[in-house]
XYZ file of N, CA and C in Angstrom:
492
model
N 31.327 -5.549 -88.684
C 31.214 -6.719 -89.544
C 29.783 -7.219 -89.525
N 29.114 -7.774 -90.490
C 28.014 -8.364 -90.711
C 27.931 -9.417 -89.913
N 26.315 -9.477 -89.517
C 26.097 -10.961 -88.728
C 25.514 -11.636 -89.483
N 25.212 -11.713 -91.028
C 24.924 -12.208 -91.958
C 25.166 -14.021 -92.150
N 24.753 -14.861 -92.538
C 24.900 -16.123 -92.643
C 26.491 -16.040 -93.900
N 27.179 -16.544 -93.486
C 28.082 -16.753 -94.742
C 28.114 -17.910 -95.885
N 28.610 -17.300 -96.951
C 28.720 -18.233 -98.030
C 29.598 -19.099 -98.201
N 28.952 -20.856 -98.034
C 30.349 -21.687 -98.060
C 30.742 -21.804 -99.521
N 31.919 -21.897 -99.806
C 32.879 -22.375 -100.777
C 33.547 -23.313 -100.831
N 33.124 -24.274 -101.784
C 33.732 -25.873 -101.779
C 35.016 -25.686 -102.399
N 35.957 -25.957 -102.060
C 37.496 -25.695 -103.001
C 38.066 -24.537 -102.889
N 40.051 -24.855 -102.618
C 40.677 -23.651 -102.861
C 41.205 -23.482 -103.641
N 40.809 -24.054 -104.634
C 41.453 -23.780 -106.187
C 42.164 -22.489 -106.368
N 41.716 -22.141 -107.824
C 41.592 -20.513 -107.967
C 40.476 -20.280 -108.171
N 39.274 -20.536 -108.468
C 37.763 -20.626 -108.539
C 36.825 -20.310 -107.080
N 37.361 -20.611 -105.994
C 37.172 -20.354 -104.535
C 37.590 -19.184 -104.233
N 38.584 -19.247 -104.167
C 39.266 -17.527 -103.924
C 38.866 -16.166 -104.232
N 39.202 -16.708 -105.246
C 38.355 -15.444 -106.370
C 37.182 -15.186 -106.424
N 36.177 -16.067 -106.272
C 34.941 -15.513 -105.470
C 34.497 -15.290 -104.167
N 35.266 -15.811 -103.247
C 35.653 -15.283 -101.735
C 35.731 -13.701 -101.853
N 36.793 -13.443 -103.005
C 37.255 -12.000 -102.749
C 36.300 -10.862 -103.331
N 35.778 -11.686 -104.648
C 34.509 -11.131 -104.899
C 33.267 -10.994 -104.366
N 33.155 -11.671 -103.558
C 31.815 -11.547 -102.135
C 32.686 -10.384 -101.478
N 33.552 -10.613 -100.817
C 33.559 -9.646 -99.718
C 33.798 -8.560 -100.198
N 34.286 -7.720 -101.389
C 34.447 -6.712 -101.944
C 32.771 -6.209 -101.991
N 31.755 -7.143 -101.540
C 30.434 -6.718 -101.669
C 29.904 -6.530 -99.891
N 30.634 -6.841 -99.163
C 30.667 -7.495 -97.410
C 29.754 -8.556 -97.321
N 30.406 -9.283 -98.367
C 29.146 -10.341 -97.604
C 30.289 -11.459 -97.296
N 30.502 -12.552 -96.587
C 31.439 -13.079 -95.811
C 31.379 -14.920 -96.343
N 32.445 -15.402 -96.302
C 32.241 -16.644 -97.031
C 33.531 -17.320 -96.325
N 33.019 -18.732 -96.117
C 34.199 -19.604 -95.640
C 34.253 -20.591 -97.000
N 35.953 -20.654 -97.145
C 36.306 -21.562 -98.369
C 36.916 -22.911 -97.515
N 36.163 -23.921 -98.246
C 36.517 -24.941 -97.724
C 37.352 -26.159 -99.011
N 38.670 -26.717 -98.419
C 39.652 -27.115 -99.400
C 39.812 -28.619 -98.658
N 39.788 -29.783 -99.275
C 39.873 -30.931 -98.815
C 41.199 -31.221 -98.399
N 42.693 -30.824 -99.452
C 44.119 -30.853 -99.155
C 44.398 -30.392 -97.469
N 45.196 -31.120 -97.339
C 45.509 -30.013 -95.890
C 46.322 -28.522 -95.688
N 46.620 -28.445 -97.245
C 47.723 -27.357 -97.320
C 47.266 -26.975 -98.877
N 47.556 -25.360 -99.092
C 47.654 -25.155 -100.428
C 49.015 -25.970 -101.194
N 48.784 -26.419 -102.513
C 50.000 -26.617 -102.853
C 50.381 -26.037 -104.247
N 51.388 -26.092 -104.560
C 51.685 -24.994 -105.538
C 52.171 -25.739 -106.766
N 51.153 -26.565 -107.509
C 51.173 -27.003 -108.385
C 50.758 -26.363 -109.785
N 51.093 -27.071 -111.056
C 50.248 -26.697 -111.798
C 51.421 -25.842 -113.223
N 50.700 -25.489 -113.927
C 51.405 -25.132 -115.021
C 51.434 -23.645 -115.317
N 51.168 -23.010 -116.774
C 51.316 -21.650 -116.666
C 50.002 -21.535 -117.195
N 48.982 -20.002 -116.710
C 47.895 -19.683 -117.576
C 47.867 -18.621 -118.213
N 47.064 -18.614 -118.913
C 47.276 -17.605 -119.998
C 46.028 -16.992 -119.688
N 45.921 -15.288 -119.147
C 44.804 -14.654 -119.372
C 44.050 -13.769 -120.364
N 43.463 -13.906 -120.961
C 42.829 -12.726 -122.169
C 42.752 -11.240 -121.275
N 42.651 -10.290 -122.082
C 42.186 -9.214 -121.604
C 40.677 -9.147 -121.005
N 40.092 -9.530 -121.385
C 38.857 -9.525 -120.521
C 38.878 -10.201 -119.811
N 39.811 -10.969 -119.446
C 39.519 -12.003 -117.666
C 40.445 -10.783 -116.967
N 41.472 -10.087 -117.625
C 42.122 -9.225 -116.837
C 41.472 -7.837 -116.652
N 40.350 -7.760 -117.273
C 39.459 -6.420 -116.768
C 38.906 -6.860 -115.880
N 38.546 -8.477 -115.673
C 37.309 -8.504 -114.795
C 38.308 -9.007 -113.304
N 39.313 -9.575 -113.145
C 40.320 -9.301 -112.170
C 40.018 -7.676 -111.602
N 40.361 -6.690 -112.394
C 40.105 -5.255 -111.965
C 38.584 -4.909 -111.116
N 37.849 -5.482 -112.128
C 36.256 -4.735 -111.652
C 36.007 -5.825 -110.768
N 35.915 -6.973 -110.399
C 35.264 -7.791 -109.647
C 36.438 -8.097 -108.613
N 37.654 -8.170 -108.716
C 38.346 -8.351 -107.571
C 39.299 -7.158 -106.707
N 39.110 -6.786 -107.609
C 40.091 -4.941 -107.947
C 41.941 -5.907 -107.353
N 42.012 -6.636 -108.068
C 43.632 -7.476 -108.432
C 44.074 -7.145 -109.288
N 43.818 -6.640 -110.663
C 44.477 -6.293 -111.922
C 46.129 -6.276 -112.027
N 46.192 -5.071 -110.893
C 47.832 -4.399 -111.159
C 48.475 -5.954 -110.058
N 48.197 -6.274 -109.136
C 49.038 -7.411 -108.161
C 49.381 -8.545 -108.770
N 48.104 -8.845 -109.957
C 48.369 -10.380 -111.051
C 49.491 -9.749 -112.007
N 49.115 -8.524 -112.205
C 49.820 -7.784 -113.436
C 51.622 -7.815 -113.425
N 51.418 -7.438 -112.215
C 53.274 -7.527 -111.344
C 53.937 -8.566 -111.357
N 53.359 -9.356 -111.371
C 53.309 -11.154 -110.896
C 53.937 -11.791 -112.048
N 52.384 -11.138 -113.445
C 53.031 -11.923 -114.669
C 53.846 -11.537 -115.551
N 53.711 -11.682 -116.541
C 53.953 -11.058 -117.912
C 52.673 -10.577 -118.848
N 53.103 -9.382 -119.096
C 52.004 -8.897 -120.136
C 52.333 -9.859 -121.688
N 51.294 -9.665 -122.155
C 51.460 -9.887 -123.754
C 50.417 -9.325 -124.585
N 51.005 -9.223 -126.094
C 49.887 -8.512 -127.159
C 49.359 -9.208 -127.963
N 49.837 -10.435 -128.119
C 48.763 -11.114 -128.920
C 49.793 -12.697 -128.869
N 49.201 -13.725 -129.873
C 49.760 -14.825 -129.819
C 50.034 -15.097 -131.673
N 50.757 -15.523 -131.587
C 50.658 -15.916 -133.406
C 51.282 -17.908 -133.262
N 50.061 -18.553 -133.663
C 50.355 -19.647 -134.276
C 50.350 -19.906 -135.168
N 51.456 -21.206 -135.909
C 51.333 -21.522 -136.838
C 51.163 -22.970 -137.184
N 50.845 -23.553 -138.604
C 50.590 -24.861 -138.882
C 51.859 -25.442 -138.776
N 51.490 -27.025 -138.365
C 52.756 -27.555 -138.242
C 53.702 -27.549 -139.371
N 53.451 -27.466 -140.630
C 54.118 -27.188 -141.991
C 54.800 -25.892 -142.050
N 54.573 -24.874 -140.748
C 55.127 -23.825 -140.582
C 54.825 -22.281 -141.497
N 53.192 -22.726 -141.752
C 52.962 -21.719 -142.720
C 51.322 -21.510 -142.080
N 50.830 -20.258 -142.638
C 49.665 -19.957 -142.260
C 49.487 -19.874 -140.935
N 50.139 -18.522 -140.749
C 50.308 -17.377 -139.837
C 48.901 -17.507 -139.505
N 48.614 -17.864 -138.081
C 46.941 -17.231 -137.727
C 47.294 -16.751 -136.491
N 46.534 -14.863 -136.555
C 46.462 -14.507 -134.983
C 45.477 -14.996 -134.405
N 45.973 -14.833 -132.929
C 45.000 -14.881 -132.226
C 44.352 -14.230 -131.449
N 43.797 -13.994 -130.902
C 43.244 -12.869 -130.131
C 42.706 -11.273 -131.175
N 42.558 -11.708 -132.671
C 42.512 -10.812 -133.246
C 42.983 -9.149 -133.506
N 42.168 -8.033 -133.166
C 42.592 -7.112 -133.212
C 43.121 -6.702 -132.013
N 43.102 -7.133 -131.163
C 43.521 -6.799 -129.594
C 45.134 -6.803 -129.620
N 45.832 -7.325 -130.823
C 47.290 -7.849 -130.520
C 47.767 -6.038 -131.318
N 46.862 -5.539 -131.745
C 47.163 -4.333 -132.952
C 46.684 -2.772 -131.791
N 46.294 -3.208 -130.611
C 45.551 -2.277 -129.755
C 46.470 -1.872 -128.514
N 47.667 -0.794 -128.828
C 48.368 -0.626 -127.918
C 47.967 -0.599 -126.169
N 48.601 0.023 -125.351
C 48.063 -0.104 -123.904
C 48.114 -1.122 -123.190
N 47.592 -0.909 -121.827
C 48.187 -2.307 -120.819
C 46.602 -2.779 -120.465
N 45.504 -1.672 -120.723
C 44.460 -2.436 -120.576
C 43.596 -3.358 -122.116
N 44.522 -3.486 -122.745
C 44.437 -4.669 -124.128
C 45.308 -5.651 -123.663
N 46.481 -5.536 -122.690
C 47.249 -6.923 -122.544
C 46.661 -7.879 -121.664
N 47.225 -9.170 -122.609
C 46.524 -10.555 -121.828
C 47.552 -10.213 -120.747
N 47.777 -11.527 -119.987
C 48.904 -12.039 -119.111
C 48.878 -13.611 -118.802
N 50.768 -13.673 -118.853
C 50.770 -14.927 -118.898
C 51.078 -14.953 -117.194
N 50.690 -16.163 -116.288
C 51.143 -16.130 -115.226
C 51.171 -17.679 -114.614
N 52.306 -17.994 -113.951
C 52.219 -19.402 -113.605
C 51.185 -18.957 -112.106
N 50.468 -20.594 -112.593
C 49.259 -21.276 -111.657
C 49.870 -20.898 -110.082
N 50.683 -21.884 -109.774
C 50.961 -21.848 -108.289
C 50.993 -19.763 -107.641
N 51.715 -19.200 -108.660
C 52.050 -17.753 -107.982
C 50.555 -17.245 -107.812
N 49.613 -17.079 -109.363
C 48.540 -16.862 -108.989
C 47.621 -17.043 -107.634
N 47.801 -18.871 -107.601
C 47.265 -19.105 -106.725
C 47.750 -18.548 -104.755
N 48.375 -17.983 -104.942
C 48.905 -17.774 -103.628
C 48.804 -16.346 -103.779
N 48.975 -15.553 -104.844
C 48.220 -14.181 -104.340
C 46.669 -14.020 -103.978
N 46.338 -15.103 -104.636
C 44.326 -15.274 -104.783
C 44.254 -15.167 -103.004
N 44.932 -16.365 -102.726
C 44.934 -16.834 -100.964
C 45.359 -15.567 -100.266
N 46.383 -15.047 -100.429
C 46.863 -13.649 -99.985
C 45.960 -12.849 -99.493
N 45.248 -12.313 -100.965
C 44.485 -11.353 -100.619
C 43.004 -12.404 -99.896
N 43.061 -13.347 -99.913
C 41.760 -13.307 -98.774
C 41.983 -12.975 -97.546
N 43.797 -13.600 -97.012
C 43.946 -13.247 -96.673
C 44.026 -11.611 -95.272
N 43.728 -10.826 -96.621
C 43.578 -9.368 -96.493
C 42.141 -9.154 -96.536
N 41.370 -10.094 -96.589
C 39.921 -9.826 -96.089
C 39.433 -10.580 -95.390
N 40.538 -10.735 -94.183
C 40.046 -11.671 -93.237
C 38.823 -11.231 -92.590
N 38.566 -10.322 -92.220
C 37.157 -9.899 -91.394
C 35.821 -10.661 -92.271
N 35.912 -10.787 -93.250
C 34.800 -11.621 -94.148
C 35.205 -12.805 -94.838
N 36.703 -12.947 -94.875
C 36.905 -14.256 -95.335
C 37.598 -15.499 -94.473
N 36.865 -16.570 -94.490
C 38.062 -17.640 -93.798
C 38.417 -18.798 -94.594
N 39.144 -19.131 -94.805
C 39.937 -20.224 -95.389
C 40.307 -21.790 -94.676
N 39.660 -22.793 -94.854
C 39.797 -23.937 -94.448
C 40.468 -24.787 -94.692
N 41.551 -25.640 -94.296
C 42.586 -26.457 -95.215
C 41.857 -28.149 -94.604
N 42.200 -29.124 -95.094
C 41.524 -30.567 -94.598
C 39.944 -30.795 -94.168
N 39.481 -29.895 -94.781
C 38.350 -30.504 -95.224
C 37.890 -30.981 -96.289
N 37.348 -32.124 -96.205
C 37.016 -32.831 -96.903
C 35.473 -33.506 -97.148
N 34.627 -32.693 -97.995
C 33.038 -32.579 -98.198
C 32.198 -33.900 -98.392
N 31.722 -34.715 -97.870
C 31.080 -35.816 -97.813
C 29.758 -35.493 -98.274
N 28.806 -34.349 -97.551
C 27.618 -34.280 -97.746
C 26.852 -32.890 -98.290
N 26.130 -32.177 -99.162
C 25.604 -31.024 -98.638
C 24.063 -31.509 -98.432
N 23.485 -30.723 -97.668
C 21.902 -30.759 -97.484
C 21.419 -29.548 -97.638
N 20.489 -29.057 -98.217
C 19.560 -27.527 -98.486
C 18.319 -27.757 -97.960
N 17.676 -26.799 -97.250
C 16.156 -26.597 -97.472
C 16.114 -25.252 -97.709
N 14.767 -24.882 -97.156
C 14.395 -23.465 -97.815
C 15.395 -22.308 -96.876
N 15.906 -22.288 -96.030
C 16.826 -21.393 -95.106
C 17.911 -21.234 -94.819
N 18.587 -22.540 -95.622
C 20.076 -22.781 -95.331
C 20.978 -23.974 -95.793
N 21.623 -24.197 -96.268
C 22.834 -25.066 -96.763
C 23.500 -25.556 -95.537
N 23.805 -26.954 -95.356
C 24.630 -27.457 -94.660
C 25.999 -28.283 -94.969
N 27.213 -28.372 -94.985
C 28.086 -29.030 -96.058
C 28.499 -29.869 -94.533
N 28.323 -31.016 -94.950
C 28.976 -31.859 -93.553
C 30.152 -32.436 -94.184
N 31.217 -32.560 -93.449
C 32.921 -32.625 -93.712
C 33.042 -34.149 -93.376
N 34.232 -34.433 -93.782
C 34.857 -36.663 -93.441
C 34.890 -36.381 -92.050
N 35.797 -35.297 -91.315
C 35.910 -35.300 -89.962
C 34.651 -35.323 -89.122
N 33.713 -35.205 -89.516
C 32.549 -35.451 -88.983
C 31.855 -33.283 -87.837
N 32.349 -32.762 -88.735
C 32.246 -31.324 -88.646
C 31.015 -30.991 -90.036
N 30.837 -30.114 -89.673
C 29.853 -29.179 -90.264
C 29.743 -27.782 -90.795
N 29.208 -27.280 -91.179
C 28.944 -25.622 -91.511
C 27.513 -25.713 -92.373
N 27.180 -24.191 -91.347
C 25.877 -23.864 -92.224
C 26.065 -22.640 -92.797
N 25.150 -22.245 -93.550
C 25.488 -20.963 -94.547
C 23.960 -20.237 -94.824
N 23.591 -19.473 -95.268
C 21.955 -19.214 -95.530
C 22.256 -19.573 -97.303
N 20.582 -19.974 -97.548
C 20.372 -20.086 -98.899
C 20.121 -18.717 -99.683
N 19.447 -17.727 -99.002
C 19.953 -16.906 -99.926
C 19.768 -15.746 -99.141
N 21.220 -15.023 -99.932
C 22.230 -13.953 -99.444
C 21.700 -12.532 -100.822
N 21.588 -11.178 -99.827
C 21.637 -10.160 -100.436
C 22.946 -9.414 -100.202
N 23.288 -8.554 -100.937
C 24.811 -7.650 -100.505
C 23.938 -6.507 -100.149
N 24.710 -6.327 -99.311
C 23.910 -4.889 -98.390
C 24.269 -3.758 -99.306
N 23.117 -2.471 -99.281
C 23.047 -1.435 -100.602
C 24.404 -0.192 -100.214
């Protein structure tokens, strides 16, 4: 494992995670820090385009685990409230057979707990923080400091290369 400075992450959203998992898929190591004391599994359903679901593949290599999770789809068709004037959406993509043209629909909370999962699964570079809660950051030229309500800390370096 790297003795590298790690990258802090404010929030365990799905925005934290997902770049947690995207650092370490590079080894570079990052602590996510979440003010809640617990994930919670709120939230509604999202809808992914095909290109957020390629980049799930190439940047997190998750594709097929979100894929399982959700529902595929080929396109969306709305209409005016008068019930006329058919407009697609997503254009020609709904006319483009295959599973790498499908969006996916997937509720928030499931997402969010495979995101955590797999950091989970990269524990050697990832750690996950629950009750913290970010009061301060400070930077100079060598390093980031995020000081927490509990009166805790973390430092991180300002800037990080991924090893070749």
């Amino acid at each position: 494992m790297s003795t590298s400075p790690r990258v802090l992450i404010i929030g365990a959203g799905l925005a934290g995670p997902a770049m947690a998992i995207a650092l370490a898929r590079q080894s570079i190591r990052s602590t996510v820090y979440e003010r809640r004391p617990f994930a919670q599994g709120i939230g509604g359903v999202l809808m992914l385009a095909p290109n957020a679901v390629r980049v799930l593949d190439k940047v997190m290599g998750a594709e097929q685990d979100i894929r399982e999770l959700g529902y595929s789809y080929n396109g969306i068709e709305l209409l005016a409230s008068s019930g006329t004037s058919p407009m697609q959406l997503l254009g020609k993509f709904a006319t483009i057979p295959g599973p790498e043209n499908q969006g996916i629909t997937i509720k928030r909370p499931v997402l969010h707990a495979k995101l955590l999962e797999l950091c989970d699964e990269y524990k050697d570079f990832i750690q996950v923080e629950f009750g913290k809660s970010l009061v301060e950051i400070q930077e100079d030229e060598d390093q980031v400091k995020a000081i927490f309500e509990d009166g805790t800390s973390s430092t991180g370096g300002s800037s990080l290369e991924a090893p070749c």
